[in-house]
Coordinates of C-alpha atoms in Angstrom, one line a residue:
Chain A
M10 CA 125.3 97.8 78.9
A11 CA 127.8 98.1 76.0
G12 CA 126.2 98.9 72.7
T13 CA 123.4 101.1 74.2
N14 CA 122.9 104.3 72.3
R15 CA 123.4 106.8 75.1
S16 CA 122.2 110.0 73.5
K17 CA 122.0 113.1 75.6
H18 CA 118.3 112.6 76.1
V19 CA 118.7 109.1 77.4
S20 CA 119.1 108.6 81.1
H21 CA 119.3 105.2 82.6
D22 CA 117.9 105.7 86.0
G23 CA 114.4 104.4 85.3
P24 CA 113.1 101.0 84.5
V25 CA 113.4 99.7 80.9
V26 CA 110.1 99.4 79.0
I27 CA 110.0 96.1 77.1
L28 CA 107.2 95.8 74.5
V29 CA 106.8 92.1 73.6
E30 CA 105.7 91.5 70.0
P31 CA 103.7 94.8 69.7
Q32 CA 101.3 94.7 66.8
L33 CA 100.9 98.3 65.8
M34 CA 103.6 100.9 65.3
E35 CA 101.0 103.5 66.4
N36 CA 101.1 102.0 69.8
V37 CA 104.9 101.8 69.9
G38 CA 105.1 105.5 69.1
A39 CA 102.4 106.4 71.6
A40 CA 104.3 104.3 74.2
A41 CA 107.5 106.3 73.5
R42 CA 105.6 109.5 74.0
A43 CA 104.2 108.2 77.3
M44 CA 107.7 107.2 78.4
A45 CA 109.0 110.7 77.6
N46 CA 106.2 112.2 79.6
F47 CA 107.5 110.5 82.7
G48 CA 111.2 110.4 82.2
L49 CA 111.6 106.9 81.0
S50 CA 114.0 106.6 78.1
E51 CA 115.0 103.0 77.4
M52 CA 112.6 101.0 75.2
R53 CA 113.2 97.4 74.1
I54 CA 111.1 95.8 71.5
V55 CA 110.8 92.0 71.1
N56 CA 110.0 90.8 67.6
P57 CA 107.6 93.5 66.5
R58 CA 104.9 92.5 63.9
E59 CA 105.6 95.5 61.7
T60 CA 109.0 96.8 60.6
F61 CA 110.9 98.9 63.2
P62 CA 112.2 101.7 62.9
S63 CA 108.9 103.0 61.6
E64 CA 107.7 106.3 60.4
T65 CA 104.3 105.6 61.9
A66 CA 105.9 105.1 65.3
T67 CA 107.8 108.3 64.9
T68 CA 104.7 110.3 64.1
F69 CA 102.8 108.9 67.1
A70 CA 105.8 109.6 69.3
A71 CA 105.1 113.3 68.7
G72 CA 108.5 114.7 69.6
A73 CA 109.6 111.8 71.7
G74 CA 111.4 110.3 68.7
Y75 CA 114.6 110.2 70.8
V76 CA 113.1 107.3 72.7
L77 CA 112.5 105.4 69.5
E78 CA 116.0 106.2 68.1
A79 CA 117.6 104.7 71.2
A80 CA 115.2 101.7 71.2
R81 CA 116.7 98.2 70.5
V82 CA 115.0 95.3 68.9
F83 CA 115.5 91.7 70.2
A84 CA 114.5 88.4 68.8
T85 CA 113.4 86.9 72.1
V86 CA 112.1 88.0 75.5
E87 CA 115.0 86.2 77.1
E88 CA 117.6 88.3 75.2
A89 CA 115.7 91.5 75.9
I90 CA 115.7 90.9 79.7
S91 CA 119.1 89.2 80.1
D92 CA 120.8 92.1 81.9
L93 CA 117.9 93.0 84.2
G94 CA 117.9 92.3 87.9
F95 CA 114.2 93.1 88.5
I96 CA 111.4 92.4 86.1
A97 CA 107.7 93.0 86.3
A98 CA 105.1 91.6 83.9
A99 CA 102.1 93.9 83.1
T100 CA 99.0 91.9 82.8
A101 CA 95.3 92.6 83.1
R102 CA 94.4 88.9 83.5
E103 CA 94.8 86.5 86.4
R104 CA 97.3 83.9 85.4
G105 CA 97.0 81.3 88.2
Q106 CA 100.8 81.5 88.7
A107 CA 102.2 81.4 92.2
K108 CA 103.8 84.8 91.6
P109 CA 103.2 88.0 93.6
V110 CA 100.7 90.4 92.1
A111 CA 101.1 94.1 92.9
G112 CA 99.9 97.5 91.7
P113 CA 102.2 99.9 89.9
E114 CA 103.0 101.8 93.2
A115 CA 104.5 98.7 94.9
V116 CA 106.2 97.5 91.7
M117 CA 107.8 100.9 91.1
R118 CA 109.0 101.0 94.7
D119 CA 110.6 97.6 94.2
A120 CA 112.1 98.7 90.9
A121 CA 113.6 101.8 92.5
A122 CA 115.0 99.6 95.3
A123 CA 116.6 97.3 92.7
I124 CA 118.0 100.2 90.8
A125 CA 119.5 101.7 93.9
T126 CA 121.5 98.5 94.4
G127 CA 123.0 99.0 90.9
A128 CA 120.7 96.6 89.1
R129 CA 118.6 97.4 86.0
A130 CA 114.9 97.0 86.2
G131 CA 112.3 96.4 83.5
I132 CA 108.6 96.2 82.9
M133 CA 107.3 93.9 80.2
F134 CA 104.1 94.8 78.3
G135 CA 102.5 92.2 76.0
R136 CA 100.8 92.1 72.7
E137 CA 97.8 94.4 72.2
R138 CA 95.3 91.5 71.7
A139 CA 96.7 88.7 73.7
G140 CA 99.0 90.3 76.3
L141 CA 102.0 88.3 77.6
H142 CA 102.2 84.5 77.3
N143 CA 102.3 82.6 80.6
A144 CA 105.8 81.5 79.9
E145 CA 106.8 85.2 79.5
V146 CA 105.0 86.2 82.7
A147 CA 106.9 83.4 84.5
L148 CA 110.2 85.2 83.7
A149 CA 109.2 88.1 85.9
D150 CA 109.7 88.7 89.6
V151 CA 106.2 90.2 90.0
I152 CA 103.0 90.6 88.1
M153 CA 102.0 94.2 87.8
T154 CA 98.3 94.9 87.3
F155 CA 96.2 98.1 87.2
A156 CA 93.1 98.9 89.2
V157 CA 90.6 99.3 86.3
N158 CA 86.8 99.2 86.0
P159 CA 86.1 95.5 85.7
A160 CA 83.2 96.3 83.3
Y161 CA 85.7 97.8 80.9
A162 CA 89.2 96.6 81.6
S163 CA 90.7 96.9 78.2
L164 CA 93.7 99.3 78.5
N165 CA 95.5 100.4 75.4
L166 CA 99.2 99.4 75.3
A167 CA 100.4 103.0 75.4
Q168 CA 98.0 103.9 78.2
A169 CA 99.3 101.0 80.3
V170 CA 102.8 102.3 79.7
L171 CA 101.6 105.8 80.6
L172 CA 100.0 104.7 83.9
A173 CA 103.2 102.8 84.9
G174 CA 105.4 105.8 83.9
S175 CA 103.2 108.2 85.8
V176 CA 103.6 106.2 89.0
W177 CA 107.4 105.9 88.5
W178 CA 107.7 109.7 87.9
N179 CA 105.5 110.6 90.9
Q180 CA 107.5 108.4 93.2
K181 CA 110.8 109.8 91.7
I182 CA 109.8 113.4 92.3
A183 CA 107.8 112.6 95.5
G184 CA 104.6 114.0 94.1
A185 CA 106.0 117.5 93.5
L186 CA 103.8 119.4 91.0
P187 CA 105.3 121.4 88.2
F188 CA 103.9 124.6 89.5
S189 CA 101.7 125.9 92.4
M190 CA 99.5 128.8 93.1
P191 CA 101.6 132.0 92.8
E192 CA 102.2 133.6 96.1
K193 CA 101.8 137.2 95.2
S194 CA 101.1 138.4 98.6
P195 CA 101.6 137.1 102.1
P196 CA 98.6 135.8 104.0
A197 CA 96.5 138.4 105.8
S198 CA 97.1 138.7 109.5
R199 CA 94.1 138.1 111.8
A200 CA 94.2 141.9 112.7
E201 CA 93.9 142.7 109.0
L202 CA 91.0 140.4 108.6
L203 CA 89.2 141.8 111.6
N204 CA 89.9 145.3 110.2
F205 CA 88.1 144.2 107.0
F206 CA 85.2 142.8 109.0
A207 CA 84.9 146.1 110.8
H208 CA 84.8 148.0 107.5
L209 CA 82.3 145.6 105.9
E210 CA 80.0 145.4 108.9
G211 CA 80.1 149.1 109.5
E212 CA 79.0 149.8 106.0
L213 CA 76.3 147.1 106.3
D214 CA 75.1 148.7 109.5
E215 CA 74.8 152.0 107.7
A216 CA 73.0 150.3 104.8
G217 CA 70.5 148.6 107.0
F218 CA 71.6 145.1 106.1
F219 CA 71.1 143.7 109.6
R220 CA 67.4 143.7 110.2
S221 CA 67.6 143.8 114.0
A222 CA 70.1 143.9 116.8
E223 CA 69.3 140.3 117.7
K224 CA 69.8 139.1 114.1
R225 CA 73.0 141.1 113.8
H226 CA 75.0 138.7 116.0
S227 CA 74.2 135.5 114.1
M228 CA 74.4 137.2 110.7
T229 CA 77.9 138.6 111.4
I230 CA 79.0 135.1 112.5
N231 CA 77.7 133.6 109.2
L232 CA 79.3 136.4 107.2
R233 CA 82.7 136.2 108.9
N234 CA 82.7 132.4 108.4
I235 CA 82.1 132.9 104.6
F236 CA 85.3 135.0 104.4
Q237 CA 87.3 132.9 106.8
R238 CA 86.7 129.8 104.8
M239 CA 89.0 131.1 102.1
P240 CA 92.7 131.7 102.8
L241 CA 93.0 135.5 102.2
S242 CA 96.2 137.3 101.3
Q243 CA 96.9 140.9 102.2
Q244 CA 96.3 141.7 98.6
D245 CA 92.9 139.9 98.6
L246 CA 91.9 142.0 101.6
N247 CA 92.9 145.2 99.8
T248 CA 90.8 144.1 96.9
L249 CA 87.8 143.3 99.2
H250 CA 88.2 146.7 100.9
G251 CA 88.0 148.3 97.5
V252 CA 85.0 146.3 96.6
V253 CA 83.1 147.4 99.7
A254 CA 84.1 151.0 99.3
S255 CA 83.2 150.9 95.6
L256 CA 79.8 149.4 96.3
V257 CA 79.1 152.0 99.0
K258 CA 80.3 154.8 96.7
G259 CA 78.3 153.6 93.8
R260 CA 75.2 153.4 96.0
R261 CA 75.8 156.9 97.4
D262 CA 76.4 158.3 93.9
R263 CA 73.3 156.5 92.6
T264 CA 71.4 157.7 95.7
H265 CA 72.7 161.2 95.1
R266 CA 71.7 161.0 91.4
R267 CA 68.3 159.6 92.1
E268 CA 65.5 161.5 93.7
R269 CA 65.6 161.1 97.5
N270 CA 62.0 159.6 97.5
I271 CA 63.0 156.5 95.4
L272 CA 63.6 153.5 97.5
K273 CA 67.0 152.0 96.9
P274 CA 67.2 148.2 96.7
L275 CA 69.8 146.6 99.0
D276 CA 73.0 145.6 97.2
I277 CA 73.0 142.2 98.9
P278 CA 69.7 140.5 99.5
P279 CA 69.5 140.1 103.3
D280 CA 68.0 136.6 103.1
E281 CA 71.3 135.3 101.7
T282 CA 72.8 135.1 105.1
Chain B
M22 CA 69.6 116.4 86.2
A23 CA 66.4 116.1 84.2
G24 CA 67.1 115.3 80.6
T25 CA 70.2 113.3 81.2
N26 CA 70.3 110.0 79.3
R27 CA 70.6 107.5 82.1
S28 CA 71.4 104.3 80.1
K29 CA 72.1 101.2 82.1
H30 CA 75.8 101.8 81.6
V31 CA 75.8 105.3 83.0
S32 CA 76.3 105.8 86.7
H33 CA 76.5 109.3 88.1
D34 CA 78.7 108.8 91.0
G35 CA 81.9 110.1 89.3
P36 CA 82.9 113.5 88.2
V37 CA 81.7 114.7 84.8
V38 CA 84.5 115.0 82.1
I39 CA 84.1 118.3 80.2
L40 CA 86.1 118.5 76.9
V41 CA 86.3 122.2 76.0
E42 CA 86.5 122.7 72.2
P43 CA 88.3 119.4 71.4
Q44 CA 89.9 119.5 68.0
L45 CA 90.1 115.8 67.0
M46 CA 87.4 113.2 67.3
E47 CA 90.1 110.6 67.7
N48 CA 90.9 112.2 71.1
V49 CA 87.2 112.4 72.0
G50 CA 86.8 108.7 71.4
A51 CA 90.0 107.8 73.2
A52 CA 88.9 110.0 76.1
A53 CA 85.6 108.0 76.2
R54 CA 87.6 104.8 76.4
A55 CA 89.8 106.1 79.2
M56 CA 86.7 107.2 81.1
A57 CA 85.2 103.7 80.7
N58 CA 88.4 102.2 82.0
F59 CA 88.0 104.0 85.2
G60 CA 84.2 104.0 85.7
L61 CA 83.5 107.6 84.6
S62 CA 80.5 107.8 82.4
E63 CA 79.3 111.4 81.8
M64 CA 81.1 113.3 79.1
R65 CA 80.2 116.9 78.1
I66 CA 81.6 118.4 75.0
V67 CA 81.8 122.2 74.5
N68 CA 81.7 123.4 70.9
P69 CA 83.7 120.7 69.3
R70 CA 85.7 121.6 66.2
E71 CA 84.5 118.6 64.2
T72 CA 80.9 117.2 64.0
F73 CA 79.7 115.2 67.0
P74 CA 78.4 112.4 67.1
S75 CA 81.3 111.1 65.0
E76 CA 82.2 107.7 63.6
T77 CA 85.9 108.4 64.2
A78 CA 85.2 109.0 67.9
T79 CA 83.2 105.8 68.1
T80 CA 86.0 103.9 66.5
F81 CA 88.6 105.3 68.9
A82 CA 86.2 104.6 71.9
A83 CA 86.8 100.9 71.1
G84 CA 83.8 99.5 72.9
A85 CA 83.1 102.4 75.2
G86 CA 80.7 103.9 72.7
Y87 CA 78.1 104.1 75.5
V88 CA 80.0 107.0 76.9
L89 CA 79.7 108.8 73.6
E90 CA 76.1 108.0 73.2
A91 CA 75.3 109.6 76.6
A92 CA 77.6 112.6 75.9
R93 CA 75.9 116.0 75.5
V94 CA 77.2 118.9 73.5
F95 CA 77.0 122.5 74.8
A96 CA 77.6 125.8 73.1
T97 CA 79.5 127.4 76.0
V98 CA 81.6 126.3 79.0
E99 CA 79.2 128.2 81.3
E100 CA 76.2 126.1 80.1
A101 CA 78.3 122.9 80.4
I102 CA 79.1 123.5 84.0
S103 CA 76.0 125.2 85.3
D104 CA 74.8 122.4 87.5
L105 CA 78.2 121.5 89.0
G106 CA 79.1 122.3 92.5
F107 CA 82.8 121.4 92.2
I108 CA 84.9 122.1 89.2
A109 CA 88.6 121.5 88.5
A110 CA 90.5 122.8 85.4
A111 CA 93.2 120.6 84.0
T112 CA 96.1 122.5 82.8
A113 CA 99.8 121.9 82.2
R114 CA 100.8 125.5 82.4
E115 CA 101.0 128.0 85.2
R116 CA 98.3 130.6 84.9
G117 CA 99.3 133.2 87.4
Q118 CA 95.9 133.0 88.9
A119 CA 95.3 133.2 92.6
K120 CA 93.6 129.8 92.5
P121 CA 94.7 126.6 94.4
V122 CA 96.8 124.2 92.3
A123 CA 96.6 120.5 93.2
G124 CA 97.5 117.1 91.8
P125 CA 94.8 114.7 90.7
E126 CA 94.9 112.9 94.1
A127 CA 93.8 115.9 96.1
V128 CA 91.4 117.1 93.4
M129 CA 89.6 113.7 93.3
R130 CA 89.4 113.6 97.1
D131 CA 87.7 117.0 97.0
A132 CA 85.5 115.9 94.1
A133 CA 84.4 112.9 96.1
A134 CA 83.7 115.0 99.1
A135 CA 81.6 117.4 97.0
I136 CA 79.7 114.4 95.5
A137 CA 79.1 113.0 99.0
T138 CA 77.2 116.2 99.8
G139 CA 74.9 115.6 96.8
A140 CA 76.7 118.0 94.5
R141 CA 77.9 117.1 91.0
A142 CA 81.6 117.5 90.2
G143 CA 83.4 118.0 86.9
I144 CA 86.9 118.2 85.4
M145 CA 87.4 120.5 82.5
F146 CA 90.0 119.6 79.9
G147 CA 91.0 122.2 77.2
R148 CA 91.9 122.2 73.5
E149 CA 94.6 119.8 72.3
R150 CA 96.9 122.7 71.3
A151 CA 96.0 125.6 73.5
G152 CA 94.5 124.1 76.6
L153 CA 91.9 126.1 78.5
H154 CA 91.7 129.8 78.2
N155 CA 92.4 131.8 81.4
A156 CA 88.7 132.9 81.6
E157 CA 87.7 129.2 81.6
V158 CA 90.3 128.3 84.2
A159 CA 88.9 131.1 86.3
L160 CA 85.5 129.3 86.4
A161 CA 87.0 126.4 88.3
D162 CA 87.5 125.9 92.0
V163 CA 90.9 124.4 91.6
I164 CA 93.6 124.0 89.0
M165 CA 94.5 120.3 88.5
T166 CA 97.9 119.6 87.1
F167 CA 99.9 116.4 86.6
A168 CA 103.5 115.7 87.7
V169 CA 105.2 115.2 84.3
N170 CA 108.7 115.2 83.0
P171 CA 109.4 119.0 82.5
A172 CA 111.6 118.1 79.5
Y173 CA 108.6 116.5 77.8
A174 CA 105.4 117.8 79.4
S175 CA 103.0 117.4 76.4
L176 CA 100.2 115.1 77.5
N177 CA 97.7 113.9 75.0
L178 CA 94.1 114.9 75.8
A179 CA 92.9 111.3 76.3
Q180 CA 96.0 110.5 78.4
A181 CA 95.2 113.4 80.7
V182 CA 91.7 112.1 81.0
L183 CA 93.1 108.6 81.6
L184 CA 95.4 109.8 84.4
A185 CA 92.6 111.7 86.2
G186 CA 90.3 108.7 85.8
S187 CA 92.9 106.3 87.2
V188 CA 93.3 108.4 90.3
W189 CA 89.5 108.6 90.7
W190 CA 89.0 104.9 90.4
N191 CA 91.9 104.0 92.7
Q192 CA 90.5 106.2 95.4
K193 CA 87.0 104.8 94.8
I194 CA 88.1 101.2 95.2
A195 CA 90.8 102.1 97.8
G196 CA 93.6 100.6 95.6
A197 CA 92.1 97.2 95.5
L198 CA 93.6 95.2 92.5
P199 CA 91.4 93.2 90.2
F200 CA 93.1 89.9 91.2
S201 CA 95.9 88.7 93.4
M202 CA 98.3 85.8 93.7
P203 CA 96.2 82.6 93.8
E204 CA 96.4 81.0 97.2
K205 CA 96.6 77.4 96.2
S206 CA 98.1 76.1 99.4
P207 CA 98.5 77.5 102.9
P208 CA 101.9 78.8 103.9
A209 CA 104.3 76.1 105.2
S210 CA 104.7 75.9 109.0
R211 CA 108.1 76.4 110.5
A212 CA 108.2 72.6 111.3
E213 CA 107.6 71.8 107.6
L214 CA 110.3 74.2 106.6
L215 CA 112.8 72.7 109.1
N216 CA 111.8 69.2 107.9
F217 CA 112.7 70.3 104.3
F218 CA 116.1 71.7 105.5
A219 CA 116.8 68.4 107.3
H220 CA 116.0 66.5 104.0
L221 CA 118.1 68.8 101.9
E222 CA 121.1 69.1 104.2
G223 CA 121.1 65.3 104.8
E224 CA 121.4 64.7 101.1
L225 CA 124.0 67.4 100.7
D226 CA 126.0 65.7 103.6
E227 CA 125.9 62.5 101.7
A228 CA 126.9 64.1 98.4
G229 CA 129.9 65.8 100.0
F230 CA 128.5 69.3 99.4
F231 CA 129.9 70.7 102.7
R232 CA 133.6 70.6 102.4
S233 CA 134.4 70.6 106.1
A234 CA 132.6 70.5 109.5
E235 CA 133.6 74.2 110.1
K236 CA 132.3 75.3 106.8
R237 CA 129.0 73.3 107.2
H238 CA 127.7 75.7 109.9
S239 CA 128.0 78.9 107.8
M240 CA 127.0 77.2 104.6
T241 CA 123.8 75.9 106.1
I242 CA 122.9 79.3 107.4
N243 CA 123.4 80.8 104.0
L244 CA 121.4 78.0 102.4
R245 CA 118.5 78.3 104.8
N246 CA 118.4 82.0 104.3
I247 CA 118.0 81.6 100.6
F248 CA 114.9 79.5 101.1
Q249 CA 113.5 81.6 103.9
R250 CA 113.6 84.7 101.8
M251 CA 110.7 83.4 99.8
P252 CA 107.3 82.8 101.4
L253 CA 106.9 79.1 100.8
S254 CA 103.6 77.3 100.8
Q255 CA 103.1 73.6 101.8
Q256 CA 102.8 72.8 98.1
D257 CA 106.0 74.7 97.3
L258 CA 107.8 72.5 100.0
N259 CA 106.3 69.3 98.5
T260 CA 107.7 70.5 95.1
L261 CA 111.1 71.2 96.6
H262 CA 111.2 67.8 98.4
G263 CA 110.5 66.3 95.0
V264 CA 113.3 68.3 93.4
V265 CA 115.9 67.2 96.0
A266 CA 114.8 63.5 95.8
S267 CA 114.8 63.6 92.0
L268 CA 118.3 65.1 91.8
V269 CA 119.6 62.5 94.3
K270 CA 117.9 59.6 92.5
G271 CA 119.2 60.8 89.1
R272 CA 122.7 61.0 90.5
R273 CA 122.4 57.5 92.0
D274 CA 121.0 56.1 88.8
R275 CA 123.8 57.7 86.8
T276 CA 126.4 56.5 89.3
H277 CA 124.9 53.0 89.1
R278 CA 125.0 53.0 85.3
R279 CA 128.5 54.3 85.1
E280 CA 131.5 52.4 86.0
R281 CA 132.4 52.7 89.7
N282 CA 135.9 54.0 88.9
I283 CA 134.6 57.2 87.1
L284 CA 134.6 60.2 89.3
K285 CA 131.1 61.8 89.5
P286 CA 130.9 65.6 89.4
L287 CA 128.8 67.2 92.1
D288 CA 125.4 68.3 90.9
I289 CA 125.7 71.7 92.6
P290 CA 129.1 73.4 92.5
P291 CA 130.1 73.9 96.2
D292 CA 131.5 77.4 95.6
E293 CA 128.0 78.7 94.9
T294 CA 127.3 79.0 98.6

């Protein structure tokens, strides 16, 4: 690929995004941003309707201007795809062509397989209004289409690029998320959990929460299941011990402050179990 | 949900999209379009910065105005989510909260499970610049985040809605694509394929394509594998028979027209095999 602008931002391990005769530079810019979101860096533009480079495109790229700076303009689709070994054509409409149709997941797997052999891969996106012409679709190895609501199937150009890019990136990083729940404390052991239940149920016994000995059994099962539904850390249990102790202390303080003959409402309504 | 505007376009089987203090009506409109693309119909807007309803939003909704017409505005997040049984908070940043973090696939599976029990589910999206506040994230059951390029993680609000919607719709329809390759003709039988090979190789024999008897064996294996790599229909084979016959006829006609003493070049260069 002699002549490509290999800036430091531009890596060539993803498929090329080919915009065929895009009409609006807003969409070219938004497509560049979508590419940057998902680690795609090489844009090729075939015969844009408006002048490119374009300030409007740069504005809509919102910081992903490096994609636009490295983008190349071609006069024809054939020139834009000449070095590619695997090509998908994005289209929302059935074309009646005897060409495989696949969703972005399968297409990106095939693109990655082609790239792994040393080939370049590319995805063609058509004009905002009319999409790709049939003769352009015919140049591709596969038709890529998105599962959309048939009652409202009109995807914006940049959004189509975004969906394709998202699938590429998810496959590339194998679904790893940028962050996860912080592990501040190891999970509580079962002994620690039972210790908490003993604390809680002891205080509830004292507070008269369990209305009868027969009810106590089923009520403690329900109660334990509530807490066991959540994965609790040691720190969570420390917090919960504190909550129980504090509620008991507050009640005792209040009881102490109040006259002994005033009936104290239960902290937890018993019919919640 | 008394009071909800149930227009004919609005189905309530998907999660509610809650936009918390959106700044730009362009994004509210584009989010409505993204929702329509993926069969989501109920938008709730908390304290928008600009006036809503909004002509700008309607323009950017591009035909998905019915989502905006049914949208309701709330003063606080708490009011907007009060009837929901499952809530995810979309955020691109780690929050240090002891709350599960999941990608859109897992979140939408959980949302569907909640909906299946009769509950309503919702996804909260924050302000364009600042996202959701920590206290708002704390209201959710789960933090939803997207796998994005860490070097360029800034997702537009409507694009985040689009990605979430896409995952919802894909799970709802189990990945079914809106169309597939037309099956115009049944696949060729093995006998039909061998018949074509016999036709092709017979003509190639006559044309002197195989340079020697020893080479013929490996060359026919290569040649047959080329055709067997593609799934061929009966119609494809008819076309290929026609191609071979036509090439042969063209050569014979040319040979006939030319003087007998002029050497005829082979139609297919033999070193291509």
